[in-house]
PDB file of C-alpha atoms and ligand atoms in Angstrom:
ATOM      1  CA  MET I 241      43.394 168.294 109.120  1.00  0.00           C
ATOM      2  CA  THR I 242      42.942 172.083 109.188  1.00  0.00           C
ATOM      3  CA  LYS I 243      45.155 174.024 106.761  1.00  0.00           C
ATOM      4  CA  ARG I 244      47.638 175.854 108.987  1.00  0.00           C
ATOM      5  CA  ARG I 245      50.795 177.955 108.728  1.00  0.00           C
ATOM      6  CA  VAL I 246      52.785 177.168 111.851  1.00  0.00           C
ATOM      7  CA  LEU I 247      55.724 178.893 113.553  1.00  0.00           C
ATOM      8  CA  ILE I 248      57.613 176.888 116.207  1.00  0.00           C
ATOM      9  CA  THR I 249      59.870 178.525 118.777  1.00  0.00           C
ATOM     10  CA  GLY I 250      62.596 176.391 120.366  1.00  0.00           C
ATOM     11  CA  ALA I 251      62.619 174.186 117.252  1.00  0.00           C
ATOM     12  CA  LEU I 252      66.150 172.845 117.837  1.00  0.00           C
ATOM     13  CA  GLY I 253      65.367 171.510 121.319  1.00  0.00           C
ATOM     14  CA  GLN I 254      64.537 167.928 122.311  1.00  0.00           C
ATOM     15  CA  ILE I 255      60.805 168.220 121.483  1.00  0.00           C
ATOM     16  CA  GLY I 256      61.083 171.013 118.913  1.00  0.00           C
ATOM     17  CA  SER I 257      63.523 169.225 116.610  1.00  0.00           C
ATOM     18  CA  GLU I 258      61.116 166.293 116.218  1.00  0.00           C
ATOM     19  CA  LEU I 259      57.901 168.317 116.347  1.00  0.00           C
ATOM     20  CA  ALA I 260      59.080 170.543 113.481  1.00  0.00           C
ATOM     21  CA  LEU I 261      59.456 167.485 111.221  1.00  0.00           C
ATOM     22  CA  TYR I 262      56.167 165.975 112.465  1.00  0.00           C
ATOM     23  CA  LEU I 263      54.277 169.223 111.756  1.00  0.00           C
ATOM     24  CA  ARG I 264      55.932 169.432 108.308  1.00  0.00           C
ATOM     25  CA  ASP I 265      54.531 165.975 107.563  1.00  0.00           C
ATOM     26  CA  CYS I 266      51.090 167.042 108.859  1.00  0.00           C
ATOM     27  CA  TYR I 267      50.808 170.511 107.295  1.00  0.00           C
ATOM     28  CA  GLY I 268      53.366 170.564 104.446  1.00  0.00           C
ATOM     29  CA  GLU I 269      56.933 171.850 104.261  1.00  0.00           C
ATOM     30  CA  ASP I 270      55.922 175.322 103.063  1.00  0.00           C
ATOM     31  CA  ASN I 271      53.492 175.747 105.990  1.00  0.00           C
ATOM     32  CA  VAL I 272      55.968 175.267 108.848  1.00  0.00           C
ATOM     33  CA  LEU I 273      58.605 177.785 109.990  1.00  0.00           C
ATOM     34  CA  ALA I 274      61.120 176.491 112.522  1.00  0.00           C
ATOM     35  CA  THR I 275      62.832 179.072 114.717  1.00  0.00           C
ATOM     36  CA  ASP I 276      65.401 178.841 117.468  1.00  0.00           C
ATOM     37  CA  LEU I 277      67.912 180.978 119.333  1.00  0.00           C
ATOM     38  CA  SER I 278      70.787 178.891 118.076  1.00  0.00           C
ATOM     39  CA  ASP I 279      71.546 178.696 114.348  1.00  0.00           C
ATOM     40  CA  LYS I 280      72.616 175.034 114.201  1.00  0.00           C
ATOM     41  CA  LYS I 281      69.709 174.387 111.803  1.00  0.00           C
ATOM     42  CA  GLU I 282      71.737 172.111 109.517  1.00  0.00           C
ATOM     43  CA  ARG I 283      72.367 169.786 112.468  1.00  0.00           C
ATOM     44  CA  ALA I 284      68.748 169.037 113.221  1.00  0.00           C
ATOM     45  CA  LEU I 285      66.387 170.400 110.587  1.00  0.00           C
ATOM     46  CA  PRO I 286      67.587 169.943 107.013  1.00  0.00           C
ATOM     47  CA  GLU I 287      65.070 170.865 104.252  1.00  0.00           C
ATOM     48  CA  MET I 288      62.976 173.018 106.584  1.00  0.00           C
ATOM     49  CA  HIS I 289      62.196 176.720 106.523  1.00  0.00           C
ATOM     50  CA  PHE I 290      64.269 178.097 109.418  1.00  0.00           C
ATOM     51  CA  GLU I 291      64.826 181.571 110.911  1.00  0.00           C
ATOM     52  CA  PRO I 292      67.014 182.452 113.912  1.00  0.00           C
ATOM     53  CA  LEU I 293      64.773 183.946 116.620  1.00  0.00           C
ATOM     54  CA  ASP I 294      65.264 185.009 120.218  1.00  0.00           C
ATOM     55  CA  VAL I 295      61.745 184.561 121.629  1.00  0.00           C
ATOM     56  CA  THR I 296      62.312 187.585 123.899  1.00  0.00           C
ATOM     57  CA  ASP I 297      62.533 189.757 120.723  1.00  0.00           C
ATOM     58  CA  ARG I 298      58.842 190.614 120.183  1.00  0.00           C
ATOM     59  CA  LYS I 299      59.538 192.850 117.173  1.00  0.00           C
ATOM     60  CA  ARG I 300      61.353 190.092 115.264  1.00  0.00           C
ATOM     61  CA  LEU I 301      58.692 187.512 116.211  1.00  0.00           C
ATOM     62  CA  HIS I 302      55.994 189.853 114.898  1.00  0.00           C
ATOM     63  CA  GLU I 303      57.910 190.422 111.643  1.00  0.00           C
ATOM     64  CA  LEU I 304      58.236 186.669 111.049  1.00  0.00           C
ATOM     65  CA  VAL I 305      54.544 186.004 111.815  1.00  0.00           C
ATOM     66  CA  LYS I 306      53.534 188.631 109.242  1.00  0.00           C
ATOM     67  CA  GLU I 307      56.179 187.719 106.627  1.00  0.00           C
ATOM     68  CA  TYR I 308      55.267 184.007 106.713  1.00  0.00           C
ATOM     69  CA  ARG I 309      51.493 184.585 107.194  1.00  0.00           C
ATOM     70  CA  ILE I 310      51.513 182.459 110.377  1.00  0.00           C
ATOM     71  CA  ASP I 311      48.178 181.473 111.961  1.00  0.00           C
ATOM     72  CA  THR I 312      49.441 179.039 114.631  1.00  0.00           C
ATOM     73  CA  ILE I 313      52.343 179.525 117.066  1.00  0.00           C
ATOM     74  CA  ILE I 314      53.781 176.503 118.900  1.00  0.00           C
ATOM     75  CA  ASN I 315      55.830 178.025 121.713  1.00  0.00           C
ATOM     76  CA  LEU I 316      58.416 175.539 122.993  1.00  0.00           C
ATOM     77  CA  ALA I 317      61.248 177.930 123.851  1.00  0.00           C
ATOM     78  CA  ALA I 318      62.041 177.423 127.545  1.00  0.00           C
ATOM     79  CA  ILE I 319      64.806 176.907 130.062  1.00  0.00           C
ATOM     80  CA  LEU I 320      64.065 173.659 131.927  1.00  0.00           C
ATOM     81  CA  SER I 321      63.989 172.782 135.628  1.00  0.00           C
ATOM     82  CA  ALA I 322      67.587 172.045 136.604  1.00  0.00           C
ATOM     83  CA  THR I 323      69.155 174.834 134.516  1.00  0.00           C
ATOM     84  CA  GLY I 324      66.397 177.117 135.733  1.00  0.00           C
ATOM     85  CA  GLU I 325      67.634 176.759 139.308  1.00  0.00           C
ATOM     86  CA  LYS I 326      71.079 177.952 138.219  1.00  0.00           C
ATOM     87  CA  LEU I 327      69.649 180.888 136.179  1.00  0.00           C
ATOM     88  CA  PRO I 328      66.266 181.788 137.723  1.00  0.00           C
ATOM     89  CA  ASN I 329      66.057 185.353 136.392  1.00  0.00           C
ATOM     90  CA  LEU I 330      66.962 184.344 132.825  1.00  0.00           C
ATOM     91  CA  THR I 331      64.458 181.486 133.094  1.00  0.00           C
ATOM     92  CA  TRP I 332      61.689 183.972 133.966  1.00  0.00           C
ATOM     93  CA  GLU I 333      62.762 186.280 131.108  1.00  0.00           C
ATOM     94  CA  VAL I 334      62.833 183.509 128.499  1.00  0.00           C
ATOM     95  CA  ASN I 335      59.889 181.401 129.653  1.00  0.00           C
ATOM     96  CA  MET I 336      57.503 184.221 130.627  1.00  0.00           C
ATOM     97  CA  GLY I 337      58.874 187.059 128.513  1.00  0.00           C
ATOM     98  CA  GLY I 338      58.789 184.771 125.511  1.00  0.00           C
ATOM     99  CA  LEU I 339      55.241 183.640 126.253  1.00  0.00           C
ATOM    100  CA  VAL I 340      53.961 187.211 126.702  1.00  0.00           C
ATOM    101  CA  ASN I 341      55.520 188.082 123.321  1.00  0.00           C
ATOM    102  CA  VAL I 342      53.881 185.060 121.691  1.00  0.00           C
ATOM    103  CA  LEU I 343      50.482 185.898 123.195  1.00  0.00           C
ATOM    104  CA  GLU I 344      50.674 189.595 122.275  1.00  0.00           C
ATOM    105  CA  VAL I 345      51.740 188.866 118.675  1.00  0.00           C
ATOM    106  CA  ALA I 346      49.073 186.151 118.440  1.00  0.00           C
ATOM    107  CA  ARG I 347      46.480 188.674 119.679  1.00  0.00           C
ATOM    108  CA  ALA I 348      47.590 191.247 117.084  1.00  0.00           C
ATOM    109  CA  GLU I 349      47.657 188.720 114.203  1.00  0.00           C
ATOM    110  CA  ASN I 350      44.796 186.423 115.321  1.00  0.00           C
ATOM    111  CA  CYS I 351      46.980 183.313 115.702  1.00  0.00           C
ATOM    112  CA  SER I 352      46.217 180.175 117.717  1.00  0.00           C
ATOM    113  CA  VAL I 353      48.788 179.354 120.414  1.00  0.00           C
ATOM    114  CA  PHE I 354      50.019 176.041 121.851  1.00  0.00           C
ATOM    115  CA  THR I 355      52.345 176.313 124.854  1.00  0.00           C
ATOM    116  CA  PRO I 356      53.222 173.203 126.919  1.00  0.00           C
ATOM    117  CA  SER I 357      53.118 173.253 130.674  1.00  0.00           C
ATOM    118  CA  SER I 358      54.697 170.478 132.707  1.00  0.00           C
ATOM    119  CA  ILE I 359      54.326 168.251 135.750  1.00  0.00           C
ATOM    120  CA  ALA I 360      56.796 170.778 137.135  1.00  0.00           C
ATOM    121  CA  ALA I 361      53.760 173.046 137.616  1.00  0.00           C
ATOM    122  CA  PHE I 362      53.001 170.973 140.744  1.00  0.00           C
ATOM    123  CA  GLY I 363      54.810 171.076 144.099  1.00  0.00           C
ATOM    124  CA  ASP I 364      55.159 169.357 147.470  1.00  0.00           C
ATOM    125  CA  SER I 365      51.601 170.269 148.550  1.00  0.00           C
ATOM    126  CA  THR I 366      50.043 168.742 145.417  1.00  0.00           C
ATOM    127  CA  PRO I 367      48.460 165.257 145.844  1.00  0.00           C
ATOM    128  CA  LYS I 368      51.208 162.969 144.472  1.00  0.00           C
ATOM    129  CA  VAL I 369      49.269 159.907 143.350  1.00  0.00           C
ATOM    130  CA  LEU I 370      46.922 160.314 140.374  1.00  0.00           C
ATOM    131  CA  THR I 371      47.396 164.091 140.595  1.00  0.00           C
ATOM    132  CA  PRO I 372      44.051 165.668 139.605  1.00  0.00           C
ATOM    133  CA  GLN I 373      43.551 167.996 136.633  1.00  0.00           C
ATOM    134  CA  VAL I 374      42.520 170.820 138.988  1.00  0.00           C
ATOM    135  CA  THR I 375      44.490 170.892 142.253  1.00  0.00           C
ATOM    136  CA  ILE I 376      47.006 172.800 144.386  1.00  0.00           C
ATOM    137  CA  GLN I 377      49.903 174.206 142.347  1.00  0.00           C
ATOM    138  CA  ARG I 378      52.765 175.589 144.498  1.00  0.00           C
ATOM    139  CA  PRO I 379      55.917 174.571 142.551  1.00  0.00           C
ATOM    140  CA  SER I 380      59.350 174.948 144.153  1.00  0.00           C
ATOM    141  CA  THR I 381      61.354 175.670 140.969  1.00  0.00           C
ATOM    142  CA  MET I 382      61.492 178.792 138.834  1.00  0.00           C
ATOM    143  CA  TYR I 383      60.698 176.597 135.825  1.00  0.00           C
ATOM    144  CA  GLY I 384      57.563 175.387 137.648  1.00  0.00           C
ATOM    145  CA  VAL I 385      56.624 178.970 138.580  1.00  0.00           C
ATOM    146  CA  THR I 386      56.807 179.949 134.895  1.00  0.00           C
ATOM    147  CA  LYS I 387      54.679 176.919 133.965  1.00  0.00           C
ATOM    148  CA  VAL I 388      51.897 177.750 136.447  1.00  0.00           C
ATOM    149  CA  ALA I 389      52.038 181.431 135.443  1.00  0.00           C
ATOM    150  CA  GLY I 390      51.965 180.387 131.788  1.00  0.00           C
ATOM    151  CA  GLU I 391      48.891 178.218 132.308  1.00  0.00           C
ATOM    152  CA  VAL I 392      46.876 180.993 133.951  1.00  0.00           C
ATOM    153  CA  LEU I 393      48.136 183.650 131.513  1.00  0.00           C
ATOM    154  CA  CYS I 394      46.998 181.541 128.555  1.00  0.00           C
ATOM    155  CA  ASP I 395      43.611 181.067 130.258  1.00  0.00           C
ATOM    156  CA  TYR I 396      43.426 184.864 130.688  1.00  0.00           C
ATOM    157  CA  TYR I 397      44.194 185.571 127.008  1.00  0.00           C
ATOM    158  CA  HIS I 398      41.500 183.084 126.015  1.00  0.00           C
ATOM    159  CA  LYS I 399      38.844 184.482 128.360  1.00  0.00           C
ATOM    160  CA  ARG I 400      39.753 188.205 128.032  1.00  0.00           C
ATOM    161  CA  PHE I 401      40.669 188.394 124.337  1.00  0.00           C
ATOM    162  CA  GLY I 402      39.125 185.255 122.848  1.00  0.00           C
ATOM    163  CA  LEU I 403      42.553 183.905 121.831  1.00  0.00           C
ATOM    164  CA  ASP I 404      42.631 180.205 120.928  1.00  0.00           C
ATOM    165  CA  THR I 405      45.195 179.064 123.510  1.00  0.00           C
ATOM    166  CA  ARG I 406      45.855 175.378 124.251  1.00  0.00           C
ATOM    167  CA  GLY I 407      48.454 173.329 126.128  1.00  0.00           C
ATOM    168  CA  VAL I 408      49.308 170.129 127.950  1.00  0.00           C
ATOM    169  CA  ARG I 409      51.258 169.409 131.142  1.00  0.00           C
ATOM    170  CA  TYR I 410      54.033 167.214 129.731  1.00  0.00           C
ATOM    171  CA  PRO I 411      55.759 164.621 131.908  1.00  0.00           C
ATOM    172  CA  GLY I 412      59.371 163.674 131.216  1.00  0.00           C
ATOM    173  CA  ILE I 413      59.802 163.126 127.479  1.00  0.00           C
ATOM    174  CA  ILE I 414      62.037 160.302 126.246  1.00  0.00           C
ATOM    175  CA  SER I 415      63.519 160.280 122.736  1.00  0.00           C
ATOM    176  CA  TYR I 416      66.658 159.387 120.753  1.00  0.00           C
ATOM    177  CA  LYS I 417      66.980 162.059 118.043  1.00  0.00           C
ATOM    178  CA  THR I 418      67.979 165.109 120.124  1.00  0.00           C
ATOM    179  CA  LEU I 419      69.334 164.864 123.653  1.00  0.00           C
ATOM    180  CA  PRO I 420      67.405 166.804 126.343  1.00  0.00           C
ATOM    181  CA  GLY I 421      69.163 169.677 128.096  1.00  0.00           C
ATOM    182  CA  GLY I 422      68.956 170.852 131.686  1.00  0.00           C
ATOM    183  CA  GLY I 423      66.056 168.730 132.839  1.00  0.00           C
ATOM    184  CA  THR I 424      65.468 166.573 135.901  1.00  0.00           C
ATOM    185  CA  THR I 425      63.981 163.676 133.901  1.00  0.00           C
ATOM    186  CA  ASP I 426      66.985 163.571 131.539  1.00  0.00           C
ATOM    187  CA  TYR I 427      68.313 160.481 133.376  1.00  0.00           C
ATOM    188  CA  ALA I 428      65.598 158.443 131.622  1.00  0.00           C
ATOM    189  CA  VAL I 429      67.211 159.297 128.260  1.00  0.00           C
ATOM    190  CA  HIS I 430      70.890 159.060 129.218  1.00  0.00           C
ATOM    191  CA  ILE I 431      70.350 155.593 130.745  1.00  0.00           C
ATOM    192  CA  TYR I 432      69.681 154.092 127.303  1.00  0.00           C
ATOM    193  CA  TYR I 433      72.911 155.445 125.777  1.00  0.00           C
ATOM    194  CA  ALA I 434      74.903 154.212 128.788  1.00  0.00           C
ATOM    195  CA  ALA I 435      73.200 150.816 128.611  1.00  0.00           C
ATOM    196  CA  LEU I 436      74.292 150.376 124.991  1.00  0.00           C
ATOM    197  CA  GLN I 437      77.792 151.821 125.466  1.00  0.00           C
ATOM    198  CA  LYS I 438      78.721 150.370 128.879  1.00  0.00           C
ATOM    199  CA  LYS I 439      75.860 148.062 129.958  1.00  0.00           C
ATOM    200  CA  ALA I 440      75.793 150.219 133.098  1.00  0.00           C
ATOM    201  CA  TYR I 441      74.430 153.579 134.248  1.00  0.00           C
ATOM    202  CA  THR I 442      74.793 155.668 137.405  1.00  0.00           C
ATOM    203  CA  SER I 443      71.517 157.469 138.081  1.00  0.00           C
ATOM    204  CA  PHE I 444      71.413 160.978 139.578  1.00  0.00           C
ATOM    205  CA  ILE I 445      67.819 160.251 140.653  1.00  0.00           C
ATOM    206  CA  ALA I 446      67.360 157.919 143.630  1.00  0.00           C
ATOM    207  CA  GLU I 447      65.841 154.428 143.631  1.00  0.00           C
ATOM    208  CA  GLY I 448      62.098 154.518 144.228  1.00  0.00           C
ATOM    209  CA  THR I 449      61.583 157.997 142.718  1.00  0.00           C
ATOM    210  CA  LYS I 450      58.530 157.597 140.501  1.00  0.00           C
ATOM    211  CA  MET I 451      57.876 160.227 137.818  1.00  0.00           C
ATOM    212  CA  ASP I 452      55.469 160.407 134.892  1.00  0.00           C
ATOM    213  CA  MET I 453      57.081 159.865 131.500  1.00  0.00           C
ATOM    214  CA  MET I 454      56.098 159.715 127.825  1.00  0.00           C
ATOM    215  CA  TYR I 455      57.765 158.535 124.619  1.00  0.00           C
ATOM    216  CA  MET I 456      58.293 161.217 121.968  1.00  0.00           C
ATOM    217  CA  PRO I 457      55.858 159.828 119.347  1.00  0.00           C
ATOM    218  CA  ASP I 458      53.015 160.196 121.881  1.00  0.00           C
ATOM    219  CA  ALA I 459      54.206 163.701 122.827  1.00  0.00           C
ATOM    220  CA  LEU I 460      54.140 164.786 119.170  1.00  0.00           C
ATOM    221  CA  LYS I 461      50.692 163.296 118.533  1.00  0.00           C
ATOM    222  CA  ALA I 462      49.346 165.119 121.609  1.00  0.00           C
ATOM    223  CA  VAL I 463      50.201 168.520 120.093  1.00  0.00           C
ATOM    224  CA  VAL I 464      48.362 167.959 116.803  1.00  0.00           C
ATOM    225  CA  ASP I 465      45.446 166.082 118.397  1.00  0.00           C
ATOM    226  CA  LEU I 466      44.900 169.008 120.807  1.00  0.00           C
ATOM    227  CA  ILE I 467      45.279 171.885 118.327  1.00  0.00           C
ATOM    228  CA  GLU I 468      42.926 170.047 115.936  1.00  0.00           C
ATOM    229  CA  ALA I 469      40.383 169.222 118.667  1.00  0.00           C
ATOM    230  CA  ASP I 470      36.835 170.625 118.587  1.00  0.00           C
ATOM    231  CA  PRO I 471      37.057 173.773 120.765  1.00  0.00           C
ATOM    232  CA  ALA I 472      33.497 173.194 121.993  1.00  0.00           C
ATOM    233  CA  ARG I 473      34.722 170.086 123.856  1.00  0.00           C
ATOM    234  CA  LEU I 474      37.590 171.825 125.648  1.00  0.00           C
ATOM    235  CA  VAL I 475      37.191 172.764 129.303  1.00  0.00           C
ATOM    236  CA  ASN I 476      40.762 172.680 130.626  1.00  0.00           C
ATOM    237  CA  ARG I 477      42.322 174.092 127.401  1.00  0.00           C
ATOM    238  CA  ASN I 478      45.761 175.178 128.595  1.00  0.00           C
ATOM    239  CA  ALA I 479      47.022 172.602 130.986  1.00  0.00           C
ATOM    240  CA  PHE I 480      45.783 169.103 130.289  1.00  0.00           C
ATOM    241  CA  ASN I 481      47.427 166.431 132.402  1.00  0.00           C
ATOM    242  CA  VAL I 482      48.827 163.905 129.930  1.00  0.00           C
ATOM    243  CA  THR I 483      50.905 160.853 130.748  1.00  0.00           C
ATOM    244  CA  ALA I 484      51.766 157.457 129.303  1.00  0.00           C
ATOM    245  CA  MET I 485      53.613 155.745 132.135  1.00  0.00           C
ATOM    246  CA  SER I 486      55.092 156.322 135.579  1.00  0.00           C
ATOM    247  CA  PHE I 487      58.281 154.617 136.713  1.00  0.00           C
ATOM    248  CA  ALA I 488      61.268 154.797 139.048  1.00  0.00           C
ATOM    249  CA  PRO I 489      64.868 154.264 137.843  1.00  0.00           C
ATOM    250  CA  GLU I 490      64.934 150.616 138.929  1.00  0.00           C
ATOM    251  CA  GLU I 491      61.750 149.887 136.963  1.00  0.00           C
ATOM    252  CA  LEU I 492      63.292 151.388 133.827  1.00  0.00           C
ATOM    253  CA  ALA I 493      66.403 149.279 134.442  1.00  0.00           C
ATOM    254  CA  GLU I 494      64.178 146.163 134.565  1.00  0.00           C
ATOM    255  CA  ALA I 495      62.695 147.055 131.173  1.00  0.00           C
ATOM    256  CA  ILE I 496      66.202 147.601 129.740  1.00  0.00           C
ATOM    257  CA  ARG I 497      67.341 144.202 131.079  1.00  0.00           C
ATOM    258  CA  LYS I 498      64.702 142.549 128.901  1.00  0.00           C
ATOM    259  CA  GLN I 499      66.834 143.809 125.968  1.00  0.00           C
ATOM    260  CA  ILE I 500      70.291 143.912 127.636  1.00  0.00           C
ATOM    261  CA  PRO I 501      70.217 141.172 130.340  1.00  0.00           C
ATOM    262  CA  ASP I 502      73.454 142.126 132.119  1.00  0.00           C
ATOM    263  CA  PHE I 503      72.662 145.845 132.403  1.00  0.00           C
ATOM    264  CA  GLU I 504      73.632 147.241 135.818  1.00  0.00           C
ATOM    265  CA  LEU I 505      72.160 150.330 137.517  1.00  0.00           C
ATOM    266  CA  SER I 506      73.912 152.228 140.311  1.00  0.00           C
ATOM    267  CA  TYR I 507      73.171 155.562 142.032  1.00  0.00           C
ATOM    268  CA  ASP I 508      75.015 158.809 142.681  1.00  0.00           C
ATOM    269  CA  VAL I 509      72.126 161.061 143.653  1.00  0.00           C
ATOM    270  CA  ASP I 510      72.257 164.754 142.752  1.00  0.00           C
ATOM    271  CA  PRO I 511      70.569 166.455 145.741  1.00  0.00           C
ATOM    272  CA  ILE I 512      69.350 169.405 143.658  1.00  0.00           C
ATOM    273  CA  ARG I 513      67.662 167.364 140.945  1.00  0.00           C
ATOM    274  CA  GLN I 514      66.459 164.816 143.532  1.00  0.00           C
ATOM    275  CA  ALA I 515      64.745 167.586 145.498  1.00  0.00           C
ATOM    276  CA  ILE I 516      63.067 168.756 142.267  1.00  0.00           C
ATOM    277  CA  ALA I 517      61.945 165.215 141.409  1.00  0.00           C
ATOM    278  CA  ASP I 518      60.627 164.672 144.952  1.00  0.00           C
ATOM    279  CA  SER I 519      58.433 167.786 144.585  1.00  0.00           C
ATOM    280  CA  TRP I 520      56.718 166.426 141.455  1.00  0.00           C
ATOM    281  CA  PRO I 521      53.832 163.919 141.254  1.00  0.00           C
ATOM    282  CA  ASP I 522      54.331 160.163 141.240  1.00  0.00           C
ATOM    283  CA  SER I 523      51.487 159.757 138.721  1.00  0.00           C
ATOM    284  CA  LEU I 524      48.941 161.950 136.918  1.00  0.00           C
ATOM    285  CA  ASP I 525      45.197 161.548 136.362  1.00  0.00           C
ATOM    286  CA  ASP I 526      44.781 162.330 132.651  1.00  0.00           C
ATOM    287  CA  HIS I 527      41.068 161.482 132.266  1.00  0.00           C
ATOM    288  CA  CYS I 528      40.171 165.045 131.204  1.00  0.00           C
ATOM    289  CA  ALA I 529      42.475 164.857 128.170  1.00  0.00           C
ATOM    290  CA  ARG I 530      40.998 161.456 127.325  1.00  0.00           C
ATOM    291  CA  GLU I 531      37.424 162.785 127.590  1.00  0.00           C
ATOM    292  CA  GLU I 532      37.881 166.235 125.996  1.00  0.00           C
ATOM    293  CA  TRP I 533      40.131 165.402 122.996  1.00  0.00           C
ATOM    294  CA  ASP I 534      40.545 161.593 122.972  1.00  0.00           C
ATOM    295  CA  TRP I 535      44.096 161.481 124.316  1.00  0.00           C
ATOM    296  CA  SER I 536      45.374 157.903 124.162  1.00  0.00           C
ATOM    297  CA  PRO I 537      49.123 157.121 124.362  1.00  0.00           C
ATOM    298  CA  GLU I 538      50.445 154.186 122.314  1.00  0.00           C
ATOM    299  CA  TYR I 539      53.812 153.471 124.023  1.00  0.00           C
ATOM    300  CA  ASP I 540      54.343 151.796 127.379  1.00  0.00           C
ATOM    301  CA  ILE I 541      57.757 151.260 129.052  1.00  0.00           C
ATOM    302  CA  ASP I 542      58.499 147.997 127.213  1.00  0.00           C
ATOM    303  CA  ARG I 543      57.464 149.162 123.724  1.00  0.00           C
ATOM    304  CA  MET I 544      59.394 152.439 124.260  1.00  0.00           C
ATOM    305  CA  THR I 545      62.505 150.586 125.466  1.00  0.00           C
ATOM    306  CA  GLU I 546      62.487 148.224 122.465  1.00  0.00           C
ATOM    307  CA  ASP I 547      62.196 151.207 120.101  1.00  0.00           C
ATOM    308  CA  MET I 548      64.851 153.290 121.890  1.00  0.00           C
ATOM    309  CA  ILE I 549      67.409 150.478 121.904  1.00  0.00           C
ATOM    310  CA  ARG I 550      66.661 149.562 118.283  1.00  0.00           C
ATOM    311  CA  ASN I 551      67.122 153.137 117.104  1.00  0.00           C
ATOM    312  CA  ILE I 552      70.104 154.115 119.246  1.00  0.00           C
ATOM    313  CA  SER I 553      71.880 150.961 118.074  1.00  0.00           C
ATOM    314  CA  ILE I 554      71.616 152.114 114.447  1.00  0.00           C
TER     315      ILE I 554
HETATM  316  C1  VAH G  14      62.537 168.803 133.039  1.00  0.00           C
HETATM  317  N1  VAH G  14      62.193 167.452 131.032  1.00  0.00           N
HETATM  318  O1  VAH G  14      63.042 167.791 133.531  1.00  0.00           O
HETATM  319  C2  VAH G  14      61.696 168.612 131.773  1.00  0.00           C
HETATM  320  C3  VAH G  14      60.247 168.378 132.107  1.00  0.00           C
HETATM  321  C4  VAH G  14      58.622 167.173 133.585  1.00  0.00           C
HETATM  322  C5  VAH G  14      60.064 167.409 133.259  1.00  0.00           C
HETATM  323  O2  VAH G  14      59.542 169.555 132.337  1.00  0.00           O
HETATM  324  O3  VAH G  14      62.687 169.917 133.498  1.00  0.00           O
END
């Protein structure tokens, strides 16, 4: 493991709040600085170095990178797909303005950068089954626009300035420690809580809507495996397709029934989030990640469901 001093933006979010702890375990408590717009640090990140940071404040970001001698920036701060359709201009400011700040500070201080893209970077004209690593990207959400723009901007900073930029296209991420906020795939998290509380869930995504998903432990491992990968092997660098499973709501309900036999699933489709989900792939081809940095997820739908229900029950 390389010795690193890491700054994370968006560290109180669904991924950030678990990634901060995972990176602390990998690199040591004194080598990880968690930052987030909100200051609810005590809620999610006890015993961690934490600084409030608005990722659109380049001056403050630069100060923190210098003060903490940061050499790696993990940029998670983003407004997700569904919220992004309610606040498109703010989504551009946060997602792209924040990324430009991260890239410019990284260029000035010679930091490596990891910024996740998403399956949201694809749109209706993208091949939906086993979506290729390199293909048509015409997303229909502002969140997706910022993800495509982010991918090509990170490629530019690597080619033009030699910056070490890396990223993956995450599918829906499922976890139990911090609830997701404002996403289209959030149903696949809420369903577990409803199954335990009421043995029933009403899905805002329609039956038959397949989307790629991944359990949080695999999502965390992907970050460290990629930033630690041999750069000589990397071709796609900033936008690796990664996935662990692809399922529709009724298939997830089947997996839950193996743990909670009388669980019932019903539907009350949200047309806005359904339209977003319909524009995304049904399944990704992630062979490039497997070939270039040995990506290999460990959780399938049944192993994830057992772990989710065991941990939420606690
Ligand atoms: C969202 N959870 O739903 C995020 C993610 C692929 C989905 O980008 O917006």
